[in-house]
Coordinates of N, CA, C and O in Angstrom, one line a residue:
M1015 N 0.9 -1.2 0.0 CA 0.0 0.0 0.0 C 0.9 1.2 0.0 O 1.9 1.3 0.7
T1016 N 0.6 2.2 -0.8 CA 1.4 3.4 -0.9 C 1.0 4.4 0.1 O -0.1 4.3 0.7
D1017 N 1.8 5.5 0.2 CA 1.4 6.6 1.1 C 0.1 7.3 0.7 O -0.7 7.7 1.5
A1018 N -0.1 7.4 -0.6 CA -1.3 7.9 -1.1 C -2.5 7.1 -0.7 O -3.5 7.7 -0.3
D1019 N -2.3 5.8 -0.7 CA -3.4 4.9 -0.3 C -3.7 5.1 1.2 O -4.8 5.2 1.6
D1020 N -2.6 5.2 2.0 CA -2.8 5.5 3.4 C -3.5 6.8 3.7 O -4.4 6.9 4.5
D1021 N -3.1 7.9 3.0 CA -3.8 9.1 3.1 C -5.3 9.0 2.7 O -6.1 9.6 3.4
F1022 N -5.5 8.3 1.6 CA -6.9 8.2 1.1 C -7.7 7.5 2.2 O -8.8 7.9 2.5
A1023 N -7.2 6.4 2.7 CA -7.9 5.6 3.7 C -8.2 6.4 5.0 O -9.2 6.3 5.5
A1024 N -7.1 7.1 5.4 CA -7.3 7.9 6.6 C -8.3 9.0 6.5 O -9.1 9.2 7.4
D1025 N -8.4 9.6 5.3 CA -9.4 10.6 5.0 C -10.8 9.9 5.1 O -11.7 10.5 5.6
R1026 N -10.9 8.7 4.5 CA -12.2 8.1 4.5 C -12.6 7.6 5.9 O -13.8 7.7 6.3
V1027 N -11.7 7.2 6.7 CA -12.0 6.8 8.1 C -12.5 7.9 8.9 O -13.5 7.9 9.6
S1028 N -11.9 9.1 8.7 CA -12.3 10.2 9.5 C -13.6 10.8 9.0 O -14.3 11.5 9.7
A1029 N -13.9 10.5 7.8 CA -15.2 11.1 7.2 C -16.4 10.4 7.8 O -17.5 11.0 7.8
G1030 N -16.3 9.2 8.3 CA -17.4 8.5 8.9 C -18.4 8.0 8.0 O -18.2 7.8 6.8
P1031 N -19.7 7.8 8.5 CA -20.7 7.2 7.7 C -21.1 8.0 6.5 O -21.7 7.4 5.6
S1032 N -20.9 9.3 6.4 CA -21.3 10.1 5.3 C -20.3 10.0 4.1 O -20.5 10.6 3.1
A1033 N -19.2 9.2 4.3 CA -18.2 9.1 3.3 C -18.8 8.5 2.0 O -19.7 7.7 2.1
D1034 N -18.2 8.8 0.9 CA -18.6 8.2 -0.4 C -18.1 6.8 -0.4 O -16.9 6.5 -0.2
L1035 N -18.9 5.8 -0.5 CA -18.6 4.4 -0.4 C -17.9 3.9 -1.7 O -17.2 2.9 -1.6
E1036 N -18.2 4.4 -2.8 CA -17.7 3.9 -4.1 C -16.1 3.8 -4.1 O -15.5 2.8 -4.4
P1037 N -15.4 4.9 -3.7 CA -14.0 4.8 -3.6 C -13.5 3.8 -2.6 O -12.5 3.1 -2.8
L1038 N -14.2 3.7 -1.5 CA -13.8 2.6 -0.6 C -14.0 1.2 -1.2 O -13.1 0.4 -1.0
L1039 N -15.0 1.0 -1.9 CA -15.2 -0.3 -2.5 C -14.1 -0.6 -3.5 O -13.6 -1.7 -3.6
R1040 N -13.7 0.4 -4.3 CA -12.6 0.3 -5.3 C -11.3 -0.1 -4.6 O -10.6 -0.9 -5.0
A1041 N -11.1 0.6 -3.4 CA -9.9 0.3 -2.7 C -9.9 -1.1 -2.1 O -8.9 -1.8 -2.1
V1042 N -11.1 -1.5 -1.6 CA -11.2 -2.8 -1.0 C -11.0 -3.9 -2.1 O -10.3 -4.9 -1.9
A1043 N -11.5 -3.6 -3.3 CA -11.2 -4.5 -4.4 C -9.7 -4.7 -4.7 O -9.3 -5.8 -5.2
R1044 N -8.9 -3.7 -4.4 CA -7.5 -3.8 -4.6 C -6.8 -4.4 -3.4 O -5.6 -4.5 -3.3
G1045 N -7.6 -4.8 -2.4 CA -7.0 -5.5 -1.2 C -6.6 -4.5 -0.1 O -5.9 -4.9 0.8
D1046 N -7.1 -3.3 -0.1 CA -6.8 -2.3 0.9 C -7.5 -2.6 2.2 O -8.7 -2.3 2.3
R1047 N -6.8 -3.0 3.2 CA -7.4 -3.4 4.5 C -7.9 -2.1 5.3 O -8.9 -2.2 6.0
V1048 N -7.2 -1.0 5.1 CA -7.6 0.2 5.8 C -8.9 0.7 5.2 O -9.8 1.1 6.0
A1049 N -9.1 0.6 3.9 CA -10.3 1.0 3.3 C -11.4 0.1 3.7 O -12.6 0.5 3.9
F1050 N -11.1 -1.2 3.8 CA -12.1 -2.2 4.3 C -12.6 -1.8 5.7 O -13.8 -1.9 6.0
R1051 N -11.7 -1.5 6.6 CA -12.1 -1.0 7.9 C -12.9 0.2 7.9 O -13.9 0.3 8.6
A1052 N -12.6 1.1 7.0 CA -13.4 2.4 6.9 C -14.8 2.0 6.3 O -15.8 2.6 6.8
L1053 N -14.9 1.1 5.4 CA -16.1 0.7 4.8 C -17.0 0.0 5.9 O -18.2 0.3 6.1
Y1054 N -16.3 -0.8 6.7 CA -17.0 -1.5 7.8 C -17.6 -0.4 8.8 O -18.7 -0.5 9.2
D1055 N -16.7 0.5 9.2 CA -17.1 1.5 10.2 C -18.3 2.4 9.6 O -19.1 2.8 10.4
A1056 N -18.3 2.6 8.4 CA -19.3 3.5 7.8 C -20.6 2.8 7.6 O -21.7 3.4 7.5
T1057 N -20.6 1.4 7.5 CA -21.8 0.7 7.1 C -22.3 -0.3 8.0 O -23.5 -0.8 7.9
S1058 N -21.5 -0.8 9.0 CA -21.8 -1.9 9.8 C -23.1 -1.7 10.7 O -23.8 -2.6 10.9
A1059 N -23.2 -0.5 11.2 CA -24.4 -0.3 12.0 C -25.7 -0.5 11.3 O -26.6 -1.1 11.7
K1060 N -25.8 0.1 10.1 CA -27.0 0.0 9.2 C -27.2 -1.5 8.8 O -28.3 -2.0 8.9
L1061 N -26.1 -2.1 8.4 CA -26.3 -3.5 8.0 C -26.6 -4.5 9.1 O -27.4 -5.4 9.0
F1062 N -26.1 -4.2 10.3 CA -26.4 -5.0 11.5 C -27.9 -4.9 11.8 O -28.6 -5.8 12.1
G1063 N -28.4 -3.6 11.7 CA -29.8 -3.4 11.9 C -30.7 -4.3 10.9 O -31.7 -4.9 11.3
I1064 N -30.3 -4.3 9.7 CA -31.0 -5.1 8.7 C -30.9 -6.6 9.1 O -31.9 -7.3 9.1
A1065 N -29.7 -7.0 9.4 CA -29.5 -8.5 9.8 C -30.4 -8.8 11.0 O -31.0 -9.9 11.1
L1066 N -30.4 -7.9 12.0 CA -31.2 -8.2 13.2 C -32.7 -8.3 12.9 O -33.4 -9.1 13.4
R1067 N -33.2 -7.5 12.0 CA -34.6 -7.5 11.6 C -34.9 -8.8 10.9 O -36.0 -9.4 11.0
I1068 N -34.0 -9.3 10.1 CA -34.2 -10.5 9.3 C -34.1 -11.8 10.3 O -34.9 -12.6 10.3
C1069 N -33.0 -11.8 11.1 CA -32.7 -13.0 11.9 C -33.5 -13.0 13.2 O -33.7 -14.1 13.7
R1070 N -33.8 -11.8 13.7 CA -34.6 -11.7 15.0 C -33.8 -12.3 16.2 O -34.4 -12.6 17.2
D1071 N -32.5 -12.3 16.0 CA -31.6 -12.9 17.1 C -30.3 -12.2 16.9 O -29.7 -12.2 15.9
R1072 N -29.8 -11.6 18.0 CA -28.6 -10.8 18.0 C -27.3 -11.7 17.6 O -26.5 -11.2 16.7
D1073 N -27.2 -12.9 18.1 CA -26.0 -13.7 17.8 C -26.1 -14.1 16.3 O -25.0 -14.1 15.7
K1074 N -27.2 -14.5 15.8 CA -27.4 -14.9 14.4 C -27.1 -13.7 13.5 O -26.4 -13.8 12.5
A1075 N -27.6 -12.5 13.9 CA -27.3 -11.3 13.1 C -25.9 -11.0 13.1 O -25.4 -10.6 12.0
Q1076 N -25.1 -11.2 14.2 CA -23.7 -10.9 14.2 C -23.0 -11.9 13.2 O -22.1 -11.5 12.5
D1077 N -23.4 -13.2 13.3 CA -22.8 -14.1 12.3 C -23.1 -13.8 10.9 O -22.2 -13.9 10.0
V1078 N -24.3 -13.4 10.6 CA -24.7 -13.0 9.2 C -23.8 -11.8 8.8 O -23.3 -11.7 7.7
L1079 N -23.7 -10.8 9.7 CA -22.9 -9.6 9.4 C -21.5 -10.0 9.1 O -20.9 -9.5 8.1
Q1080 N -20.9 -10.8 9.9 CA -19.5 -11.2 9.6 C -19.4 -11.9 8.3 O -18.5 -11.6 7.5
D1081 N -20.3 -12.9 8.0 CA -20.2 -13.6 6.7 C -20.4 -12.7 5.6 O -19.8 -12.8 4.5
A1082 N -21.3 -11.7 5.7 CA -21.5 -10.7 4.6 C -20.3 -9.9 4.3 O -20.0 -9.7 3.2
Y1083 N -19.6 -9.5 5.4 CA -18.4 -8.7 5.1 C -17.3 -9.5 4.5 O -16.5 -9.0 3.7
V1084 N -17.2 -10.8 4.8 CA -16.3 -11.7 4.1 C -16.6 -11.7 2.7 O -15.7 -11.6 1.8
K1085 N -17.9 -11.8 2.3 CA -18.3 -11.8 0.9 C -18.0 -10.5 0.3 O -17.6 -10.4 -0.9
V1086 N -18.1 -9.4 1.0 CA -17.8 -8.1 0.5 C -16.3 -8.0 0.1 O -15.9 -7.5 -0.9
W1087 N -15.5 -8.5 1.1 CA -14.0 -8.5 0.9 C -13.7 -9.3 -0.4 O -12.9 -8.9 -1.2
Q1088 N -14.3 -10.4 -0.6 CA -14.0 -11.3 -1.7 C -14.6 -10.8 -3.0 O -14.0 -11.1 -4.1
N1089 N -15.6 -10.0 -3.0 CA -16.3 -9.7 -4.2 C -16.4 -8.2 -4.5 O -17.2 -7.7 -5.3
A1090 N -15.7 -7.4 -3.8 CA -15.7 -5.9 -3.9 C -15.5 -5.5 -5.4 O -16.0 -4.5 -5.9
G1091 N -14.6 -6.2 -6.1 CA -14.4 -5.9 -7.5 C -15.5 -6.1 -8.4 O -15.6 -5.6 -9.5
R1092 N -16.6 -6.8 -7.9 CA -17.8 -7.0 -8.7 C -18.8 -5.9 -8.6 O -19.8 -5.9 -9.4
Y1093 N -18.6 -5.0 -7.7 CA -19.5 -3.9 -7.5 C -19.5 -3.0 -8.8 O -18.5 -2.6 -9.3
D1094 N -20.7 -2.8 -9.3 CA -20.9 -1.9 -10.5 C -21.7 -0.7 -10.2 O -22.9 -0.9 -9.8
P1095 N -21.2 0.5 -10.2 CA -21.9 1.7 -9.9 C -23.2 1.8 -10.7 O -24.2 2.4 -10.3
Q1096 N -23.2 1.3 -11.9 CA -24.4 1.4 -12.8 C -25.5 0.6 -12.2 O -26.7 0.8 -12.6
G1097 N -25.2 -0.4 -11.4 CA -26.3 -1.3 -10.9 C -27.0 -0.7 -9.6 O -28.0 -1.3 -9.2
G1098 N -26.4 0.3 -9.1 CA -27.1 0.9 -7.9 C -26.1 1.5 -6.9 O -24.9 1.4 -7.1
R1099 N -26.6 2.1 -5.9 CA -25.7 2.7 -4.8 C -25.0 1.6 -4.1 O -25.4 0.5 -3.9
P1100 N -23.8 2.0 -3.5 CA -23.0 1.0 -2.8 C -23.7 0.4 -1.6 O -23.7 -0.8 -1.4
I1101 N -24.5 1.2 -0.9 CA -25.2 0.7 0.3 C -26.3 -0.3 -0.1 O -26.5 -1.3 0.6
T1102 N -26.9 -0.1 -1.3 CA -27.9 -1.1 -1.8 C -27.2 -2.4 -2.1 O -27.7 -3.5 -1.8
W1103 N -26.0 -2.3 -2.7 CA -25.3 -3.5 -3.0 C -24.9 -4.3 -1.8 O -25.0 -5.5 -1.7
L1104 N -24.4 -3.5 -0.8 CA -24.0 -4.1 0.5 C -25.2 -4.8 1.2 O -25.1 -5.9 1.7
A1105 N -26.3 -4.1 1.2 CA -27.5 -4.6 1.8 C -28.0 -5.9 1.1 O -28.5 -6.8 1.8
A1106 N -27.9 -5.9 -0.2 CA -28.3 -7.1 -0.9 C -27.4 -8.3 -0.5 O -27.9 -9.4 -0.3
I1107 N -26.1 -8.1 -0.4 CA -25.2 -9.2 0.0 C -25.6 -9.6 1.4 O -25.7 -10.8 1.7
L1108 N -25.9 -8.7 2.3 CA -26.3 -9.0 3.7 C -27.6 -9.8 3.7 O -27.7 -10.8 4.3
R1109 N -28.6 -9.3 3.0 CA -29.9 -9.9 2.9 C -29.8 -11.4 2.4 O -30.3 -12.3 3.0
N1110 N -29.0 -11.5 1.3 CA -28.9 -12.9 0.7 C -28.2 -13.8 1.7 O -28.5 -15.0 1.8
T1111 N -27.2 -13.3 2.4 CA -26.5 -14.1 3.4 C -27.4 -14.5 4.5 O -27.4 -15.7 4.9
A1112 N -28.2 -13.6 5.0 CA -29.2 -13.9 6.0 C -30.2 -15.0 5.6 O -30.5 -15.9 6.3
I1113 N -30.7 -14.8 4.4 CA -31.7 -15.7 3.8 C -31.1 -17.1 3.7 O -31.7 -18.1 4.0
D1114 N -29.8 -17.1 3.2 CA -29.1 -18.4 3.1 C -29.0 -19.1 4.4 O -29.3 -20.3 4.5
Q1115 N -28.7 -18.4 5.5 CA -28.6 -19.0 6.8 C -29.9 -19.5 7.3 O -30.0 -20.5 7.9
I1116 N -31.0 -18.7 7.0 CA -32.3 -19.1 7.5 C -32.7 -20.4 6.7 O -33.2 -21.3 7.3
R1117 N -32.4 -20.4 5.4 CA -32.8 -21.6 4.7 C -32.0 -22.9 5.1 O -32.5 -24.0 4.9
R1118 N -30.9 -22.7 5.7 CA -30.0 -23.8 6.1 C -30.5 -24.4 7.4 O -29.8 -25.1 8.0
G1119 N -31.6 -24.1 7.9 CA -32.1 -24.7 9.1 C -32.6 -23.8 10.2 O -33.0 -24.2 11.2
R1120 N -32.4 -22.5 9.9 CA -32.9 -21.5 10.9 C -34.2 -20.9 10.4 O -34.3 -19.6 10.4
V1121 N -35.1 -21.7 10.0 CA -36.3 -21.2 9.4 C -37.3 -20.7 10.5 O -37.7 -21.4 11.4
L1122 N -37.6 -19.4 10.4 CA -38.5 -18.8 11.4 C -39.9 -19.4 11.3 O -40.7 -19.4 12.2
T1123 N -40.3 -19.8 10.1 CA -41.6 -20.3 9.9 C -42.0 -21.4 10.9 O -43.1 -21.4 11.4
A1124 N -41.1 -22.4 11.1 CA -41.4 -23.5 12.0 C -41.6 -22.9 13.4 O -42.4 -23.4 14.2
E1125 N -40.7 -22.0 13.8 CA -40.8 -21.4 15.1 C -42.2 -20.7 15.3 O -42.8 -20.8 16.3
L1126 N -42.6 -19.9 14.3 CA -43.8 -19.2 14.4 C -45.0 -20.1 14.5 O -46.0 -19.9 15.2
A1127 N -45.0 -21.2 13.7 CA -46.1 -22.1 13.7 C -46.2 -22.8 15.0 O -47.4 -23.2 15.5
A1128 N -45.1 -23.0 15.7 CA -45.1 -23.7 17.0 C -45.5 -22.8 18.2 O -45.8 -23.3 19.2
E1129 N -45.4 -21.5 18.0 CA -45.6 -20.6 19.1 C -47.1 -20.4 19.3 O -47.8 -19.8 18.5
E1130 N -47.6 -20.9 20.4 CA -49.0 -20.6 20.8 C -49.3 -19.2 20.9 O -50.4 -18.7 20.6
G1131 N -48.4 -18.4 21.4 CA -48.6 -17.0 21.6 C -48.9 -16.2 20.3 O -49.7 -15.2 20.3
V1132 N -48.4 -16.7 19.2 CA -48.7 -16.0 17.9 C -50.2 -16.2 17.6 O -50.9 -15.2 17.2
L1133 N -50.7 -17.4 17.8 CA -52.1 -17.6 17.5 C -53.0 -16.9 18.5 O -54.1 -16.3 18.1
E1134 N -52.6 -16.8 19.7 CA -53.3 -16.0 20.7 C -53.4 -14.5 20.3 O -54.4 -13.9 20.5
A1135 N -52.3 -14.0 19.8 CA -52.2 -12.6 19.4 C -53.2 -12.3 18.3 O -53.8 -11.3 18.2
V1136 N -53.3 -13.3 17.4 CA -54.3 -13.1 16.3 C -55.7 -13.3 16.7 O -56.6 -12.7 16.3
A1137 N -55.9 -14.3 17.6 CA -57.2 -14.7 18.0 C -57.8 -13.7 19.0 O -59.0 -13.6 19.1
D1138 N -57.0 -13.0 19.7 CA -57.5 -12.0 20.7 C -57.0 -10.6 20.4 O -56.4 -9.9 21.2
P1139 N -57.4 -10.1 19.2 CA -57.0 -8.7 18.9 C -57.9 -7.7 19.6 O -58.7 -8.1 20.4
A1140 N -57.8 -6.5 19.1 CA -58.6 -5.4 19.7 C -60.1 -5.8 19.6 O -60.5 -6.5 18.7
P1141 N -60.9 -5.3 20.6 CA -62.3 -5.6 20.5 C -62.9 -5.3 19.2 O -62.7 -4.3 18.5
G1142 N -63.8 -6.3 18.7 CA -64.5 -6.1 17.5 C -63.7 -6.7 16.3 O -64.3 -7.0 15.3
L1143 N -62.5 -7.1 16.4 CA -61.7 -7.7 15.3 C -61.6 -9.2 15.6 O -60.9 -9.6 16.5
L1144 N -62.1 -10.0 14.7 CA -62.0 -11.4 14.8 C -62.5 -11.9 16.2 O -62.0 -13.0 16.6
G1145 N -63.3 -11.2 16.9 CA -63.7 -11.6 18.3 C -64.5 -12.9 18.3 O -64.5 -13.6 19.3
H1146 N -65.1 -13.2 17.1 CA -65.9 -14.5 17.1 C -65.1 -15.7 16.8 O -65.6 -16.8 16.9
A1147 N -63.9 -15.5 16.5 CA -63.0 -16.7 16.2 C -62.4 -17.3 17.4 O -61.9 -16.7 18.3
D1148 N -62.5 -18.6 17.4 CA -61.8 -19.3 18.5 C -60.5 -19.8 17.9 O -60.2 -19.7 16.7
R1149 N -59.6 -20.3 18.8 CA -58.3 -20.6 18.3 C -58.2 -21.8 17.3 O -57.4 -21.8 16.4
S1150 N -59.1 -22.8 17.5 CA -59.1 -23.9 16.5 C -59.5 -23.4 15.1 O -59.0 -23.9 14.1
T1151 N -60.5 -22.6 15.1 CA -60.9 -22.0 13.8 C -59.8 -21.2 13.1 O -59.5 -21.4 12.0
L1152 N -59.2 -20.4 13.9 CA -58.1 -19.6 13.4 C -56.9 -20.4 13.0 O -56.4 -20.2 11.9
R1153 N -56.6 -21.4 13.8 CA -55.5 -22.3 13.4 C -55.8 -23.0 12.1 O -55.0 -23.1 11.2
A1154 N -57.0 -23.5 11.9 CA -57.4 -24.2 10.7 C -57.4 -23.2 9.5 O -56.9 -23.6 8.4
C1155 N -57.9 -22.0 9.7 CA -57.9 -21.0 8.6 C -56.4 -20.6 8.2 O -56.1 -20.4 7.0
L1156 N -55.6 -20.4 9.2 CA -54.2 -20.0 8.9 C -53.5 -21.2 8.2 O -52.7 -21.0 7.3
G1157 N -53.8 -22.4 8.6 CA -53.3 -23.6 8.0 C -53.7 -23.8 6.5 O -53.0 -24.4 5.7
A1158 N -54.8 -23.2 6.2 CA -55.3 -23.3 4.8 C -54.6 -22.3 3.9 O -54.7 -22.4 2.6
L1159 N -54.0 -21.3 4.4 CA -53.2 -20.3 3.6 C -51.9 -20.9 3.1 O -51.4 -21.9 3.7
E1160 N -51.5 -20.4 1.9 CA -50.2 -20.8 1.5 C -49.1 -20.4 2.5 O -49.3 -19.4 3.2
D1161 N -48.1 -21.1 2.6 CA -47.0 -20.8 3.6 C -46.6 -19.4 3.6 O -46.5 -18.8 4.7
V1162 N -46.3 -18.9 2.5 CA -45.7 -17.5 2.4 C -46.8 -16.5 2.8 O -46.5 -15.5 3.5
Q1163 N -48.1 -16.7 2.4 CA -49.1 -15.8 2.8 C -49.3 -15.8 4.3 O -49.4 -14.8 5.0
R1164 N -49.4 -17.0 4.9 CA -49.5 -17.2 6.3 C -48.4 -16.5 7.1 O -48.6 -15.7 8.0
D1165 N -47.2 -16.7 6.6 CA -46.0 -16.1 7.3 C -46.0 -14.6 7.2 O -45.8 -13.9 8.2
C1166 N -46.4 -14.1 6.1 CA -46.5 -12.6 5.9 C -47.5 -12.0 6.8 O -47.3 -11.0 7.5
V1167 N -48.7 -12.7 6.9 CA -49.8 -12.1 7.7 C -49.4 -12.2 9.2 O -49.5 -11.2 9.9
V1168 N -48.8 -13.3 9.6 CA -48.4 -13.4 11.0 C -47.3 -12.4 11.3 O -47.3 -11.7 12.4
L1169 N -46.3 -12.3 10.5 CA -45.2 -11.4 10.7 C -45.6 -9.9 10.7 O -45.2 -9.1 11.5
A1170 N -46.5 -9.6 9.8 CA -47.0 -8.2 9.7 C -47.9 -7.8 10.8 O -47.8 -6.8 11.4
Y1171 N -48.9 -8.7 11.2 CA -49.9 -8.3 12.1 C -49.6 -8.7 13.5 O -50.3 -8.2 14.5
C1172 N -48.7 -9.7 13.7 CA -48.4 -10.1 15.1 C -47.0 -9.6 15.5 O -46.8 -9.3 16.7
E1173 N -46.1 -9.6 14.6 CA -44.7 -9.2 14.9 C -44.4 -7.7 14.5 O -43.3 -7.2 14.8
G1174 N -45.3 -7.1 13.8 CA -45.1 -5.7 13.5 C -44.2 -5.4 12.3 O -43.7 -4.3 12.1
Y1175 N -43.9 -6.4 11.5 CA -43.1 -6.2 10.3 C -43.8 -5.2 9.3 O -45.0 -5.3 9.1
S1176 N -43.0 -4.3 8.7 CA -43.5 -3.5 7.7 C -43.4 -4.2 6.3 O -42.7 -5.2 6.2
R1177 N -44.1 -3.7 5.3 CA -44.0 -4.3 4.0 C -42.6 -4.2 3.5 O -42.1 -5.1 2.8
E1178 N -41.9 -3.1 3.8 CA -40.5 -3.0 3.4 C -39.6 -4.1 4.0 O -38.8 -4.7 3.4
E1179 N -39.8 -4.3 5.3 CA -39.0 -5.4 6.0 C -39.4 -6.8 5.4 O -38.5 -7.6 5.2
L1180 N -40.6 -7.0 5.1 CA -41.0 -8.3 4.5 C -40.4 -8.4 3.1 O -40.0 -9.5 2.7
A1181 N -40.4 -7.3 2.4 CA -39.8 -7.4 1.1 C -38.3 -7.8 1.1 O -37.8 -8.6 0.3
V1182 N -37.6 -7.2 2.1 CA -36.2 -7.6 2.3 C -36.1 -9.1 2.7 O -35.3 -9.8 2.2
R1183 N -36.9 -9.5 3.7 CA -36.9 -10.8 4.2 C -37.1 -11.9 3.1 O -36.5 -12.9 3.1
Y1184 N -38.1 -11.6 2.2 CA -38.5 -12.6 1.2 C -37.8 -12.3 -0.2 O -38.1 -13.0 -1.1
D1185 N -37.0 -11.2 -0.2 CA -36.4 -10.8 -1.5 C -37.4 -10.7 -2.6 O -37.2 -11.2 -3.7
R1186 N -38.4 -9.9 -2.3 CA -39.5 -9.6 -3.3 C -39.8 -8.1 -3.3 O -39.5 -7.5 -2.3
P1187 N -40.3 -7.6 -4.3 CA -40.7 -6.2 -4.3 C -41.9 -5.9 -3.3 O -42.6 -6.8 -3.0
E1188 N -41.9 -4.7 -2.8 CA -43.0 -4.4 -1.8 C -44.4 -4.6 -2.4 O -45.3 -5.0 -1.7
A1189 N -44.5 -4.4 -3.7 CA -45.9 -4.6 -4.3 C -46.3 -6.0 -4.2 O -47.5 -6.3 -4.0
T1190 N -45.3 -7.0 -4.3 CA -45.6 -8.4 -4.2 C -46.1 -8.7 -2.8 O -47.0 -9.4 -2.5
I1191 N -45.3 -8.1 -1.8 CA -45.7 -8.4 -0.4 C -47.1 -7.8 -0.1 O -47.9 -8.5 0.6
K1192 N -47.4 -6.6 -0.7 CA -48.7 -6.0 -0.5 C -49.8 -7.0 -1.0 O -50.8 -7.2 -0.4
T1193 N -49.5 -7.6 -2.2 CA -50.5 -8.5 -2.8 C -50.6 -9.8 -1.9 O -51.7 -10.2 -1.7
W1194 N -49.5 -10.3 -1.5 CA -49.5 -11.5 -0.6 C -50.4 -11.2 0.7 O -51.2 -12.0 1.1
L1195 N -50.1 -10.1 1.3 CA -50.9 -9.7 2.5 C -52.3 -9.6 2.2 O -53.2 -10.1 2.9
R1196 N -52.7 -8.8 1.2 CA -54.1 -8.6 0.8 C -54.8 -9.9 0.5 O -55.9 -10.2 1.1
R1197 N -54.2 -10.7 -0.3 CA -54.8 -12.0 -0.6 C -54.9 -12.9 0.6 O -55.9 -13.6 0.8
G1198 N -53.8 -12.9 1.4 CA -53.8 -13.8 2.6 C -54.9 -13.4 3.6 O -55.7 -14.2 4.1
L1199 N -55.1 -12.1 3.8 CA -56.1 -11.6 4.7 C -57.5 -11.8 4.1 O -58.4 -12.2 4.9
M1200 N -57.7 -11.7 2.8 CA -59.0 -12.0 2.2 C -59.4 -13.5 2.4 O -60.5 -13.8 2.7
R1201 N -58.4 -14.3 2.1 CA -58.6 -15.8 2.3 C -58.9 -16.1 3.7 O -59.8 -16.9 4.0
L1202 N -58.2 -15.5 4.6 CA -58.4 -15.7 6.1 C -59.8 -15.3 6.5 O -60.5 -16.0 7.2
K1203 N -60.2 -14.1 6.1 CA -61.5 -13.6 6.4 C -62.6 -14.5 5.8 O -63.5 -14.8 6.5
D1204 N -62.5 -14.9 4.5 CA -63.5 -15.8 3.9 C -63.6 -17.1 4.7 O -64.7 -17.6 5.0
C1205 N -62.4 -17.6 5.1 CA -62.4 -18.9 5.8 C -63.1 -18.7 7.2 O -64.0 -19.6 7.5
M1206 N -62.8 -17.7 7.9 CA -63.4 -17.5 9.2 C -64.8 -17.1 9.1 O -65.6 -17.5 10.0
D1207 N -65.3 -16.5 8.0 CA -66.7 -16.2 7.9 C -67.5 -17.5 7.6 O -68.6 -17.6 8.0
R1208 N -66.9 -18.4 7.0 CA -67.5 -19.7 6.7 C -67.7 -20.6 7.9 O -68.6 -21.4 8.0
E1209 N -66.7 -20.4 8.9 CA -66.7 -21.3 10.1 C -67.8 -20.9 11.1 O -68.2 -20.1 11.5

């Protein structure tokens, strides 16, 4: 690393989170460890927040964050400014890393289906909402939904996930999530009205 690289990296480190990330990524692609540290310092808090929302567990989120930065180190040369902003590229790497870990056996779906508290939260909402439904009817109607619709409905209405968070979690556009939620709720309502 040259003195110019040291000066460049030192400037970026002191610039903090508002630093331009593209030059940092170019320097990381050349193997610049100081630039990598500056990139980490500038982006890790935001990316950890995303990981935590996806994983819902601090330890898992830290593992995902570490794995994502290893991928960033290995693939920084693949970043293309024409494809989007650096933070978007970094968030996509993180999101895909988190989803890969979830698919490898850390599936929240099974945990949600097993939690009685989730069903209670849906079965006992504010007065006037689904008040006529008992747990067995609700369980049967939720079971009749497609897995992804059921998961989206439970995450959105019991866990407080926004459409944007669900879009990141399922790697789909927000419009798709909105459609899944709307259709899931319509099918749930129809099922419960029949019971």
